[in-house]
Tab-separated table of C-alpha atoms and ligand atoms in Angstrom:
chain	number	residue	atom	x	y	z
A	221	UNK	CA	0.000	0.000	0.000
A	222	UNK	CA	1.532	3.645	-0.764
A	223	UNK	CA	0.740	6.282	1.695
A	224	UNK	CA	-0.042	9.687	0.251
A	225	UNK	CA	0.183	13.546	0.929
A	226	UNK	CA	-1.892	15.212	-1.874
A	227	UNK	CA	-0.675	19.129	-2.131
A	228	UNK	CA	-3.458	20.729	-4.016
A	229	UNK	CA	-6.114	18.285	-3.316
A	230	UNK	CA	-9.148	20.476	-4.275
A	231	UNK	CA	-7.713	21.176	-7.888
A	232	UNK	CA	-8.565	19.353	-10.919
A	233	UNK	CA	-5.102	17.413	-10.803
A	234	UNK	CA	-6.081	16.980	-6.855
A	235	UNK	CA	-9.518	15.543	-7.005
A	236	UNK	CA	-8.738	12.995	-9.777
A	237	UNK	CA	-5.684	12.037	-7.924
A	238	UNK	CA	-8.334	11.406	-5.269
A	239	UNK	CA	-10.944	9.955	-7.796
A	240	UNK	CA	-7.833	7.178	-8.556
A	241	UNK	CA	-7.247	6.246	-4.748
A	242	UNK	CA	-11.110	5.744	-4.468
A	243	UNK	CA	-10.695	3.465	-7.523
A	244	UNK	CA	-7.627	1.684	-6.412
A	245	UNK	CA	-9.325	-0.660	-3.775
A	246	UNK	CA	-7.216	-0.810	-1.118
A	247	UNK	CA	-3.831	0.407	-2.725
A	248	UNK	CA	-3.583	3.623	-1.339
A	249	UNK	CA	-3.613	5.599	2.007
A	250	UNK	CA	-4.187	9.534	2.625
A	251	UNK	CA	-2.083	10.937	5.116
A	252	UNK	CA	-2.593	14.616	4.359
A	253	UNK	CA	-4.732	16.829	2.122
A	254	UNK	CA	-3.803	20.054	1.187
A	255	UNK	CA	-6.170	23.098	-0.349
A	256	UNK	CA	-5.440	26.805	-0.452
A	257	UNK	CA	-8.988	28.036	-0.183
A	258	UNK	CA	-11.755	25.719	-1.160
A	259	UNK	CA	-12.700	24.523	2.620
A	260	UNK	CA	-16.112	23.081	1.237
A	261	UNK	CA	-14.341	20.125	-0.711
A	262	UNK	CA	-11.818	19.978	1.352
A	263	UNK	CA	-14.418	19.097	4.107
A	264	UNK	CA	-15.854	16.788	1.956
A	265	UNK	CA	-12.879	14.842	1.142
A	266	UNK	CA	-11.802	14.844	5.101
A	267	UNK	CA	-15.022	13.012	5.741
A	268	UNK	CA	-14.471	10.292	2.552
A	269	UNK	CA	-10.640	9.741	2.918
A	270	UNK	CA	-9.947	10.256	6.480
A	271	UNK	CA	-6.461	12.056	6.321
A	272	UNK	CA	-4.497	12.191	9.270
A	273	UNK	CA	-3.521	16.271	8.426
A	274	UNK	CA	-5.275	18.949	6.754
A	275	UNK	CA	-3.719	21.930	5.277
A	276	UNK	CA	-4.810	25.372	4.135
A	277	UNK	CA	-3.603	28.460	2.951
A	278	UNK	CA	-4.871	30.660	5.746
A	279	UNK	CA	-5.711	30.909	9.312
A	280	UNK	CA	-9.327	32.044	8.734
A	281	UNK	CA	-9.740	28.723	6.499
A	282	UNK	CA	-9.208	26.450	9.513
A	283	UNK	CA	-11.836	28.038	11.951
A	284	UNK	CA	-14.577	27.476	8.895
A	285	UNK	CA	-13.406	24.014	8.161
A	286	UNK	CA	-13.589	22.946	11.830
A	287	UNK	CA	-17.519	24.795	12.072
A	288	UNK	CA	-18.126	22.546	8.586
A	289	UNK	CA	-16.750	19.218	10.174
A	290	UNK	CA	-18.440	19.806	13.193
A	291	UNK	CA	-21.994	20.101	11.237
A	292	UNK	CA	-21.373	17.550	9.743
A	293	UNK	CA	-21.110	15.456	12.865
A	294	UNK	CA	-17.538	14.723	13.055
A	295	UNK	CA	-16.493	13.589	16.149
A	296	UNK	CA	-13.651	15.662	18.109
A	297	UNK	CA	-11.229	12.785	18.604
A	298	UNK	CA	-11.652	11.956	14.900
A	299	UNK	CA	-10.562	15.286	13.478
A	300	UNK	CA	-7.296	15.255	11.407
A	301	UNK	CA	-4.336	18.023	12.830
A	302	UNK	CA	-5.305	21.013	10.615
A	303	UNK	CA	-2.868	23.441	10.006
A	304	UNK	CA	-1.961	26.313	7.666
A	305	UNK	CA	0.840	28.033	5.689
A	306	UNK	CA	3.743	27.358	3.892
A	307	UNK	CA	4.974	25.667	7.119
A	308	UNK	CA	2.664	23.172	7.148
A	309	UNK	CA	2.759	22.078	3.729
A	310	UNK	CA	6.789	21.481	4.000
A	311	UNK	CA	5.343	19.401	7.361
A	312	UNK	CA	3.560	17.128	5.406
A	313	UNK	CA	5.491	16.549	2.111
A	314	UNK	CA	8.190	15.934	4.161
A	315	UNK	CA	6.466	13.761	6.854
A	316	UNK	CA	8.001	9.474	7.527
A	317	UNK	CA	4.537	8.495	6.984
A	318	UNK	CA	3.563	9.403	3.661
A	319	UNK	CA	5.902	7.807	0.566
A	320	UNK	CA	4.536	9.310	-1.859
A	321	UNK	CA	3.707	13.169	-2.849
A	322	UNK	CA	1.452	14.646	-4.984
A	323	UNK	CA	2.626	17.714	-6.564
A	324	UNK	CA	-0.614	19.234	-7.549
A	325	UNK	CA	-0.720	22.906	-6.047
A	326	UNK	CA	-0.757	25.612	-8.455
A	327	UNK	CA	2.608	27.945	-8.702
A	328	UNK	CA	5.329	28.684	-7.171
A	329	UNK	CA	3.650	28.596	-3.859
A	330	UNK	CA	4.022	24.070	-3.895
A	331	UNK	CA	8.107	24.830	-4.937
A	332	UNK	CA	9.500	24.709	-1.335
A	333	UNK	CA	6.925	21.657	-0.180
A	334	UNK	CA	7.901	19.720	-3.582
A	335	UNK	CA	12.007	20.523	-3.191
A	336	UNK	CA	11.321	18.835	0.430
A	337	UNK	CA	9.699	15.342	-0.696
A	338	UNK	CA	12.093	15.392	-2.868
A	339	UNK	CA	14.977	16.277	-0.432
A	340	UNK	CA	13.617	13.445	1.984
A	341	UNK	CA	13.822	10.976	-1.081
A	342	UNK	CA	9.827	9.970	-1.683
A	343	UNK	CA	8.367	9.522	-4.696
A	344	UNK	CA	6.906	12.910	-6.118
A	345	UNK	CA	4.152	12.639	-8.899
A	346	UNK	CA	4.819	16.226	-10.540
A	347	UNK	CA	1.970	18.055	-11.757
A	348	UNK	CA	2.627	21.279	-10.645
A	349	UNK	CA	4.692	21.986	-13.507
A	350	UNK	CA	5.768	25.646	-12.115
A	351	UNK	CA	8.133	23.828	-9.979
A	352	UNK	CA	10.708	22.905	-12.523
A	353	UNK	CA	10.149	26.457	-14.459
A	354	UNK	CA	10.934	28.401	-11.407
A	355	UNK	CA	13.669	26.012	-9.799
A	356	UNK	CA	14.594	23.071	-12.511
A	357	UNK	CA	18.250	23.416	-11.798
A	358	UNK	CA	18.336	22.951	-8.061
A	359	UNK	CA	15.322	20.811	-7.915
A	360	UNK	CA	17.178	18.292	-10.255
A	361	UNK	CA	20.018	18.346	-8.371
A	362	UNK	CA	18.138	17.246	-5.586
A	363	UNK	CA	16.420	14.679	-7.464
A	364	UNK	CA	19.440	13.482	-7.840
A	365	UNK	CA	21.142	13.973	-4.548
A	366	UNK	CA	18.725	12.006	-2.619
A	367	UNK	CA	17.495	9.826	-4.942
A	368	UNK	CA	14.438	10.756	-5.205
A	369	UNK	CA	11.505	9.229	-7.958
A	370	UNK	CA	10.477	12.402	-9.843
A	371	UNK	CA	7.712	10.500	-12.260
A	372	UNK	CA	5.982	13.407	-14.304
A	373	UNK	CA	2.115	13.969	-14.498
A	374	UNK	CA	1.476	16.285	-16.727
A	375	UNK	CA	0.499	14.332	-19.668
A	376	UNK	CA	3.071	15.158	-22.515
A	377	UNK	CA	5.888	14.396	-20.263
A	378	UNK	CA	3.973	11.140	-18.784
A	379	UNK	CA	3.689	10.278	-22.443
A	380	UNK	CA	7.424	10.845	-23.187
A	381	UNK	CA	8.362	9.085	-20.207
A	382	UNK	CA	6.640	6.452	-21.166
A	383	UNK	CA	8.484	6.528	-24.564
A	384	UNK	CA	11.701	6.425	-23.211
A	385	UNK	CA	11.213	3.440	-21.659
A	386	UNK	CA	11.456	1.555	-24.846
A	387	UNK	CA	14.869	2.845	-25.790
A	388	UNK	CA	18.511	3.975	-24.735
A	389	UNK	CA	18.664	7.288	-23.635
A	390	UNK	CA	21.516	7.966	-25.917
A	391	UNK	CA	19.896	6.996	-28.801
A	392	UNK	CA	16.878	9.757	-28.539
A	393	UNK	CA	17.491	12.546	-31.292
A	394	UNK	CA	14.281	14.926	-30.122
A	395	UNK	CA	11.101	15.045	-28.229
A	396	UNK	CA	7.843	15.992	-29.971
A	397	UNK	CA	5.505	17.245	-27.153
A	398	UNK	CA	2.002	17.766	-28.665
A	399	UNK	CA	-0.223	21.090	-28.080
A	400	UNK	CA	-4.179	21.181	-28.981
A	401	UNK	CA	-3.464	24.914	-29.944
A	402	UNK	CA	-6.228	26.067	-27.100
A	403	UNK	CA	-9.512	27.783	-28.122
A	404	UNK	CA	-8.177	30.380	-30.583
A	405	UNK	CA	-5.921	28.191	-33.050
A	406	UNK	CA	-8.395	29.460	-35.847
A	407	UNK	CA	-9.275	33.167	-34.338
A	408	UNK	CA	-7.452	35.518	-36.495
A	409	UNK	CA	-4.078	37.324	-34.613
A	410	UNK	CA	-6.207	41.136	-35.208
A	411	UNK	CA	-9.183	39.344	-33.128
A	412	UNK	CA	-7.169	38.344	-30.162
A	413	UNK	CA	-7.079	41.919	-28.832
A	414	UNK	CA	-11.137	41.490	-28.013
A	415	UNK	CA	-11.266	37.925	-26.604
A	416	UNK	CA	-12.925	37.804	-23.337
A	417	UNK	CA	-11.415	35.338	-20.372
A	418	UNK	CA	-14.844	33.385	-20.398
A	419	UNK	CA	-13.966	32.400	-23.855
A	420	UNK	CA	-10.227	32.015	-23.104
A	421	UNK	CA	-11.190	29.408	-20.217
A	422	UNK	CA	-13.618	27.620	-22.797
A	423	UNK	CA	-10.416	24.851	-23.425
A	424	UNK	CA	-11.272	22.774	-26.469
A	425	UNK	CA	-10.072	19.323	-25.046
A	426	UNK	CA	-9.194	19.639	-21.386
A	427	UNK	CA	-11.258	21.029	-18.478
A	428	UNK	CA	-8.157	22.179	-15.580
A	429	UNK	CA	-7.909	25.064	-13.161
A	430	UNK	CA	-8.152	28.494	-14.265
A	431	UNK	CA	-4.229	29.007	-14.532
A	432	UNK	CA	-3.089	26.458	-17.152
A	433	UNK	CA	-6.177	27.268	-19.399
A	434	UNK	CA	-5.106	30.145	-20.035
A	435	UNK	CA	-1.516	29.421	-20.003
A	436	UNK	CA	-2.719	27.054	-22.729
A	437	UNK	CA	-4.528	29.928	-24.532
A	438	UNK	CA	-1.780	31.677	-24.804
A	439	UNK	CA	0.499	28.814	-25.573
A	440	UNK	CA	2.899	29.845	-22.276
A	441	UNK	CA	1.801	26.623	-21.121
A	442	UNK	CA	3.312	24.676	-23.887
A	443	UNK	CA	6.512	26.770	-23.227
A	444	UNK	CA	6.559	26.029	-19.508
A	445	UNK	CA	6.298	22.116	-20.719
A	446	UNK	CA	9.539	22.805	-23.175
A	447	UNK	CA	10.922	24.031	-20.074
A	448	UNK	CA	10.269	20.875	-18.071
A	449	UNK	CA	10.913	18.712	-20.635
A	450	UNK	CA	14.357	20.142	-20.842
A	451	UNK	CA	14.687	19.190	-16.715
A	452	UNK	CA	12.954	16.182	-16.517
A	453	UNK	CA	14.883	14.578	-19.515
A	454	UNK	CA	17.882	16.327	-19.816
A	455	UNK	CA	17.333	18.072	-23.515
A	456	UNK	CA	18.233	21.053	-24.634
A	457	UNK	CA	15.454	23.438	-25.693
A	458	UNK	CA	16.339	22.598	-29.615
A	459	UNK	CA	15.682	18.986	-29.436
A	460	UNK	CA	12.438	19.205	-27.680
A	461	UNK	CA	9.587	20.585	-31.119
A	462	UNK	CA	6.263	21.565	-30.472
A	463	UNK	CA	3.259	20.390	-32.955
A	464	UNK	CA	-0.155	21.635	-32.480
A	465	UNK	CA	-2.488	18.350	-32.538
A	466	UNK	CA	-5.878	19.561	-32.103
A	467	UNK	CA	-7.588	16.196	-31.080
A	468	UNK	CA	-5.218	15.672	-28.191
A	469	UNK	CA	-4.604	12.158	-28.110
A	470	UNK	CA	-0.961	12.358	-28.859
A	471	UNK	CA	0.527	13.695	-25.845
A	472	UNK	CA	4.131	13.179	-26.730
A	473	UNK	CA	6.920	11.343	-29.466
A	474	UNK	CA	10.562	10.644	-29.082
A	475	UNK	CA	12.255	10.355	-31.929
A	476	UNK	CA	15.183	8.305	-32.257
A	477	UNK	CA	18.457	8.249	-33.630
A	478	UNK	CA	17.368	6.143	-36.999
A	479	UNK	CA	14.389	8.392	-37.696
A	480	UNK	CA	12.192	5.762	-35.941
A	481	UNK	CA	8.933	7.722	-33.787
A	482	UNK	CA	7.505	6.015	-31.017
A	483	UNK	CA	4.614	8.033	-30.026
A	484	UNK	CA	2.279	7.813	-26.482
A	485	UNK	CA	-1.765	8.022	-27.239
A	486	UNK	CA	-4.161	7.524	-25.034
A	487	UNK	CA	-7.732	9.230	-23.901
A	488	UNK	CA	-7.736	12.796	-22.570
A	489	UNK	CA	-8.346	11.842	-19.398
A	490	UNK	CA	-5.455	12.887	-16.598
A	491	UNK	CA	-6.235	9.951	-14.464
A	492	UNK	CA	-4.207	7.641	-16.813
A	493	UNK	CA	-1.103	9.659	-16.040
A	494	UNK	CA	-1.618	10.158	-12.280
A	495	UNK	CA	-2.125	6.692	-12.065
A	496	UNK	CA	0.963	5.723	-13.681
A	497	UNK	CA	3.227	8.287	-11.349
A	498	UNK	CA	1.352	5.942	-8.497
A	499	UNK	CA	2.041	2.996	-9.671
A	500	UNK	CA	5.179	3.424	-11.730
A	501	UNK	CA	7.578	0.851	-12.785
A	502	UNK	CA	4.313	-1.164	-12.960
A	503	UNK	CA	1.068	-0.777	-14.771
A	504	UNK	CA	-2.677	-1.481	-13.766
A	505	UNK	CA	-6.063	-1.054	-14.994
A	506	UNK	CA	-7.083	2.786	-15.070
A	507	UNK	CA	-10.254	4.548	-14.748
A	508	UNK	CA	-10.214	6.051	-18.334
A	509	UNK	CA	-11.893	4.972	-21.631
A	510	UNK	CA	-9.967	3.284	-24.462
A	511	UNK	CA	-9.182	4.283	-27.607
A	512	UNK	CA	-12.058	2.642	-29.965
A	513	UNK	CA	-10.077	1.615	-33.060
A	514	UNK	CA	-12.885	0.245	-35.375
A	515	UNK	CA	-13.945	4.069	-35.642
A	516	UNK	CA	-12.289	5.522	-37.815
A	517	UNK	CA	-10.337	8.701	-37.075
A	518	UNK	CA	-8.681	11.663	-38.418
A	519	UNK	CA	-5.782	13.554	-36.179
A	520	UNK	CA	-3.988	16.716	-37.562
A	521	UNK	CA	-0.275	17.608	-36.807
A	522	UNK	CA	0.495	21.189	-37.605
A	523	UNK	CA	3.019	23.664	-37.079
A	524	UNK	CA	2.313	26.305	-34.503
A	525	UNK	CA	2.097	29.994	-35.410
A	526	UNK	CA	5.125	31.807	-33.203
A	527	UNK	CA	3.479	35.524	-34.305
A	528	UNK	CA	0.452	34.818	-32.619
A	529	UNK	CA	1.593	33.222	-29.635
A	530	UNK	CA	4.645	34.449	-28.866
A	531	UNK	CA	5.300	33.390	-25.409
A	532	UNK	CA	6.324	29.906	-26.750
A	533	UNK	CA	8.849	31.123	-28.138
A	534	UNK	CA	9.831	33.200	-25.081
A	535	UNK	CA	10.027	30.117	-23.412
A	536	UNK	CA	12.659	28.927	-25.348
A	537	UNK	CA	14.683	31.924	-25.378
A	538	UNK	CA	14.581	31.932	-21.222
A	539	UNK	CA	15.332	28.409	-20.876
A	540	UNK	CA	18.762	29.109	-23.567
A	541	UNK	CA	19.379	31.868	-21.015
A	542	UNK	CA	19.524	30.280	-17.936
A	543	UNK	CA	19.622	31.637	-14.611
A	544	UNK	CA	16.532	33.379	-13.140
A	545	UNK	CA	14.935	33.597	-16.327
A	546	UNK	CA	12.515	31.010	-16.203
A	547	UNK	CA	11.698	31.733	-12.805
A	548	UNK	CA	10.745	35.278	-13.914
A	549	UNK	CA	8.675	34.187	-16.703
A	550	UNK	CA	6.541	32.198	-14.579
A	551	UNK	CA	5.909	34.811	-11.890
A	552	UNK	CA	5.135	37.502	-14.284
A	553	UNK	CA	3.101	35.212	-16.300
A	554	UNK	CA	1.186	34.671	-12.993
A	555	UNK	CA	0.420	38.178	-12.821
A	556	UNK	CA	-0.284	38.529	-16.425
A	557	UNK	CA	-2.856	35.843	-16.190
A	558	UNK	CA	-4.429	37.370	-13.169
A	559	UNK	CA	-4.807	40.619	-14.882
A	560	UNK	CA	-6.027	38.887	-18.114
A	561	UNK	CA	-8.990	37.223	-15.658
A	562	UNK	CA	-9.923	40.448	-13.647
A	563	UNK	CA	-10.359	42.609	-17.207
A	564	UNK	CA	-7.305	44.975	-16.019
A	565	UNK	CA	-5.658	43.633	-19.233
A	566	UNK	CA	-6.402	42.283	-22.989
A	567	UNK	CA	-5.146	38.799	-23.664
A	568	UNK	CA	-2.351	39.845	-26.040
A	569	UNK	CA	-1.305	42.027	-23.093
A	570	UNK	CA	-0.353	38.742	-21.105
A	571	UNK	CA	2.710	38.972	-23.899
A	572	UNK	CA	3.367	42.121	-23.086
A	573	UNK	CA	3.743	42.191	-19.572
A	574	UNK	CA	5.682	39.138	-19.603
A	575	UNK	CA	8.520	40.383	-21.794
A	576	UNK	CA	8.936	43.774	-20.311
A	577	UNK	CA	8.910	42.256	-16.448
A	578	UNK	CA	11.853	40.046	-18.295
A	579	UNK	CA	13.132	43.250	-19.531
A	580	UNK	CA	13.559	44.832	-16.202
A	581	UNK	CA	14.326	42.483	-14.188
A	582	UNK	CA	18.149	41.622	-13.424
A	583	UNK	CA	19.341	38.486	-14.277
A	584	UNK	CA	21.226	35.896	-11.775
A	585	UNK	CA	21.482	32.425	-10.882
A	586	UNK	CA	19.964	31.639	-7.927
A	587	UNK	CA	21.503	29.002	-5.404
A	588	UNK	CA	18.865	28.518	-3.104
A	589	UNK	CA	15.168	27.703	-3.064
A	590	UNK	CA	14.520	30.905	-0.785
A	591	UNK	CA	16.571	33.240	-3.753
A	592	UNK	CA	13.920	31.786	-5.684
A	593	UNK	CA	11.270	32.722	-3.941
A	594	UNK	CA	12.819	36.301	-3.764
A	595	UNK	CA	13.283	37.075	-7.397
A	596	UNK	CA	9.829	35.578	-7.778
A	597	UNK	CA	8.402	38.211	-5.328
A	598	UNK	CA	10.480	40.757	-6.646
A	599	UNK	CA	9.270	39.650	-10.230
A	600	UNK	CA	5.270	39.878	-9.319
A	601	UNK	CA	5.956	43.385	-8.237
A	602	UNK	CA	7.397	44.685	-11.419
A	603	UNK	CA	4.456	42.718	-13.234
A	604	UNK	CA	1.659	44.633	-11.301
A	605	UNK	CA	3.599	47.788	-11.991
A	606	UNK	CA	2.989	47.221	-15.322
A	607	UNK	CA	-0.568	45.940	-15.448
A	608	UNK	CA	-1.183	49.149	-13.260
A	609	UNK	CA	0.385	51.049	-15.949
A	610	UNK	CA	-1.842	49.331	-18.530
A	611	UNK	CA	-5.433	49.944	-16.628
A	612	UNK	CA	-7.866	51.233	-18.577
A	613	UNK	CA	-6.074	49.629	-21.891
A	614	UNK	CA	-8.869	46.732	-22.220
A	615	UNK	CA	-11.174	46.821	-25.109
A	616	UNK	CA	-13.059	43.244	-24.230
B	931	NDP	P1	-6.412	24.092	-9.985
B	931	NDP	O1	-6.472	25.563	-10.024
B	931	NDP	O2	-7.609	23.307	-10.371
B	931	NDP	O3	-5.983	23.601	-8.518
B	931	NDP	C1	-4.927	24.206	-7.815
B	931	NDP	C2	-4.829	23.615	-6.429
B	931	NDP	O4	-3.806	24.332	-5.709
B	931	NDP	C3	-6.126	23.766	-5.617
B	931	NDP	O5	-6.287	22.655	-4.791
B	931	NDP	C4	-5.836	25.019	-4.784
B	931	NDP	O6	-6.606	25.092	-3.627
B	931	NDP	C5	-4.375	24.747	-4.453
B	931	NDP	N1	-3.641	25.911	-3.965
B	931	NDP	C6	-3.481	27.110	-4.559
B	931	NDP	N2	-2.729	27.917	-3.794
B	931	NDP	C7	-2.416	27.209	-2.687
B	931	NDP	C8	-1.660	27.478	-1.513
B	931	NDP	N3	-1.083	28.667	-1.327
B	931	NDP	N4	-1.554	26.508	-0.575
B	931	NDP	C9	-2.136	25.311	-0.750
B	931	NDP	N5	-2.853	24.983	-1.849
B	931	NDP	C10	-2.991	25.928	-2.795
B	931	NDP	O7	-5.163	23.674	-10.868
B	931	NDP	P2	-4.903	22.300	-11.643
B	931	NDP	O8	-5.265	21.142	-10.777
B	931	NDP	O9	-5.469	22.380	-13.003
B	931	NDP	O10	-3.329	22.360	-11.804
B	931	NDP	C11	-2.445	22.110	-10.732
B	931	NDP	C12	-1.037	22.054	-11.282
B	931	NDP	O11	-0.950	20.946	-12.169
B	931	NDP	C13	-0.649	23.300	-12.095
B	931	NDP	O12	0.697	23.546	-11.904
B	931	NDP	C14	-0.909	22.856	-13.534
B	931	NDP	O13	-0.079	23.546	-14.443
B	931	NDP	C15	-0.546	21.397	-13.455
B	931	NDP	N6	-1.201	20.566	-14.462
B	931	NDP	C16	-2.567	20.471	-14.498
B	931	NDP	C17	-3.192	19.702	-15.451
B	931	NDP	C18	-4.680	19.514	-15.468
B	931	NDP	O14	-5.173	18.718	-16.256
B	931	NDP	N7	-5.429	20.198	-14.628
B	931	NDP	C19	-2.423	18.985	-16.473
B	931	NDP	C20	-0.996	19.113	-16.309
B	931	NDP	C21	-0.418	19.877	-15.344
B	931	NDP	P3	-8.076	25.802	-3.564
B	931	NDP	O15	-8.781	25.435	-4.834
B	931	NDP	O16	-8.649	25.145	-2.347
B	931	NDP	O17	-7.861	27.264	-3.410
C-alpha cells in the first residue's frame, strides 16, 4: 500500500488524484490533504478519505473548516491536525509516513513543499509543472542527490516518459511534445485583442484550473512544458519541437536516432497519467476509456504559429538563457494571467507584460530555493507595476 500527501487536493489534478485512490481498492492511504482556499471540498474529502492532516492556505480557512466538520457530525477525537501556511505544507510533504507526494498545487507557492519530498527521497508525482520552471536546476540536483523518484504527471511528459522506456537514452534525437493549440488556433491574430477570459477558459479538449487554461490559450503553457521537458529529460530546448495536434490524443513522441517515432496516445483523461506516477515501474487497470479503433479517425499535426503566440517562443529563449529567467517568466506570467482574468488587461497584453517584467528584471542564478522565492516576489511586483500602468487599456 503507498501512503499519500496530496498538495493541491481540491484542484482538478487533486480531485482525480483522489478519484484514482477511491478506484484503487485498497492500494492507497491519505495521510494529508492540502487546499489553499476551497474549505467546502476539502471538508468533503476529510469526511471520505480520512487524512491524518489537513492543510490550508490561511488561518481564517481552519476556523470554517472545523464549524463545517463539526456540522457535519464529526467527532472531536476523529478530526485530522489542521494546520496552515507554507509551514505546514513542507510538514507534510516531508512527513516518515507518507511515501509518496502529490505535486498538484498551483505555482510557485508548492516549490519549497515539492524541493522537500524530494529532499527526503519519496516519490513525487509532478503536476505542478511551475516547480521545474521556477527552480529546474536545483530541484534536479536534488532529485538526484537524494534519490528521489520524480515521475511526471502532466500528460506530454507522462507520455514521453513512457516513450523512453522503450529505448537507450543515448539513442533519442528529439522530443515531440504535442499542443491542442487552445480555443483560438483558428481566431485571427487582429481578433485576439477582443477575446474575453470566459472564452479564453472555454479549453477545447481539457477542463483544468483556471491558470493552465489560459496558459494554454496563450500557448505559455506549452513553453513552460519545453521548459520541463528540458529538466525532466535532460534536452536542450532545440531537441524538444512543439506540434499543435488539435484532437489531443498524442501527448508526446521521441524520436530516435534512426528516424524511428515512437509516439504515447491515449484518452484525454489525466487519471491515466496520475495513475501511472502511483504505480510506476508497474502498470494497472485505469479509470479512463480506451481508444475505440474500429472508428475511424482523423488527427492533424500542424506547425504552430510563433506571431500569434509568442510566449512559446519566449520560453525557449529563457530556458537558452539560464539563470533566473525562467523563474521570472513564470511569476510575471502569474500576474499577467491574473490581470487577463480580472479585465485589467487584454489577452495579447499577457505577452506584453511578460517580456517587459523580463526586460527589467536583473538576471542571476539563484543558489537557493529561498533566492527563488525572492526574485519571484520581486518579479510579481514589477508585473503589477505594469498591469497598473496598462489599466484602462482593455477593449473586451
Ligand atoms: P487548480 O487551479 O484546479 O488547482 C490548484 C490547487 O492548488 C487547488 O487545490 C488550490 O486550492 C491549491 N492551492 C493554490 N494555492 C495554494 C496554496 N497557497 N496553498 C495550498 N494549496 C494551494 O489547478 P490544476 O489542478 O489544473 O493544476 C495544478 C497544477 O498541475 C498546475 O501547476 C498545472 O499547471 C498542473 N497541471 C494540471 C493539469 C490539469 O489537467 N489540470 C495537467 C498538467 C499539469 P483551492 O482550490 O482550495 O484554493
Amino acid at each position: 500500500m503507498k501512503t499519500l500527501t496530496v498538495l493541491g487536493s481540491t484542484g482538478s489534478i487533486g480531485t482525480n488524484t483522489l478519484d484514482v485512490v477511491r478506484r484503487g481498492a485498497g492500494q492507497y492511504a491519505i495521510f494529508a490533504l492540502a487546499a489553499g482556499r476551497n474549505v467546502g471540498v476539502l471538508a468533503s474529502q476529510i469526511l471520505e478519505f480520512r487524512p491524518r492532516v489537513a492543510v490550508l492556505a490561511e488561518a481564517a480557512g481552519v476556523k470554517i473548516l472545523t464549524e463545517k466538520l463539526e456540522a457535519n457530525g464529526l467527532p472531536r477525537s476523529e478530526f485530522p491536525d489542521l494546520l496552515w501556511g507554507n509551514s505546514a505544507l513542507v510538514r507534510i510533504a516531508t512527513a516518515p509516513e507518507a511515501d509518496t507526494v502529490i505535486s498538484a498545487i498551483v505555482g510557485v507557492a508548492g516549490l519549497e513543499a515539492t524541493y522537500e519530498a524530494i529532499r527526503c527521497g519519496k516519490r513525487v508525482g509532478l503536476a505542478n509543472k511551475e516547480v521545474l520552471v521556477s527552480g529546474g536546476r536545483l530541484v534536479m540536483e536534488a532529485v538526484a542527490a537524494h534519490n528521489a523518484l520524480l515521475v511526471p504527471v502532466d500528460s506530454e511528459h507522462n507520455g514521453a516518459h513512457q516513450c523512453l522506456r522503450a529505448g537507450n537514452r543515448m539513442e533519442v534525437s528529439r522530443l515531440i511534445l504535442t499542443a491542442s493549440g487552445g480555443p483560438f488556433r483558428n481566431t485571427p491574430k487582429e481578433s485576439l485583442a477582443r477575446v474575453t477570459p470566459e472564452q479564453a477558459l472555454n479549453h477545447p479538449t481539457w477542463r483544468m484550473g483556471n491558470r493552465i487554461t489560459i496558459d494554454s490559450a496563450t500557448m505559455m503553457n506549452k513553453g513552460f512544458e519545453v521548459i520541463e521537458a528540458c529538466w525532466l529529460f535532460g534536452f536542450v530546448p532545440s531537441q524538444v519541437d512543439v506540434v499543435i495536434h488539435p484532437q489531443s490524443s498524442v501527448h508526446a513522441m521521441i524520436e530516435y536516432s534512426d528516424g524511428s517515432v515512437l509516439a504515447q496516445i491515449s484518452a484525454t483523461d489525466m487519471r491515466m497519467p496520475i495513475q501511472y506516477a502511483l504505480t510506476y515501474p508497474e502498470r494497472s487497470g485505469a479509470p479512463v476509456p480506451k481508444i475505440d479503433w474500429t472508428q475511424s479517425r482523423h488527427w492533424e499535426f500542424l506547425p504552430p504559429e510563433p506571431d500569434k503566440f509568442p510566449l512559446l517562443q519566449l520560453a525557449y529563449q529563457c530556458q537558452e538563457a539560464g539563470g533566473s529567467a525562467t523563474c521570472i517568466l513564470n511569476a510575471a506570467d502569474e500576474i499577467a494571467v491574473e490581470s487577463f482574468l480580472a479585465r485589467q488587461i487584454s489577452f495579447p497584453s499577457i505577452y506584453e507584460v511578460v517580456s517587459e517584467t523580463l526586460g527589467r528584471m536583473p538576471q542571476r542564478t539563484p543558489d537557493t530555493i529561498g533566492e527563488i522565492l525572492e526574485i519571484d516576489r520581486e518579479s510579481r511586483m514589477k508585473a503589477r507595476e505594469l498591469v497598473r500602468s496598462r489599466a484602462g487599456a482593455v477593449t473586451a
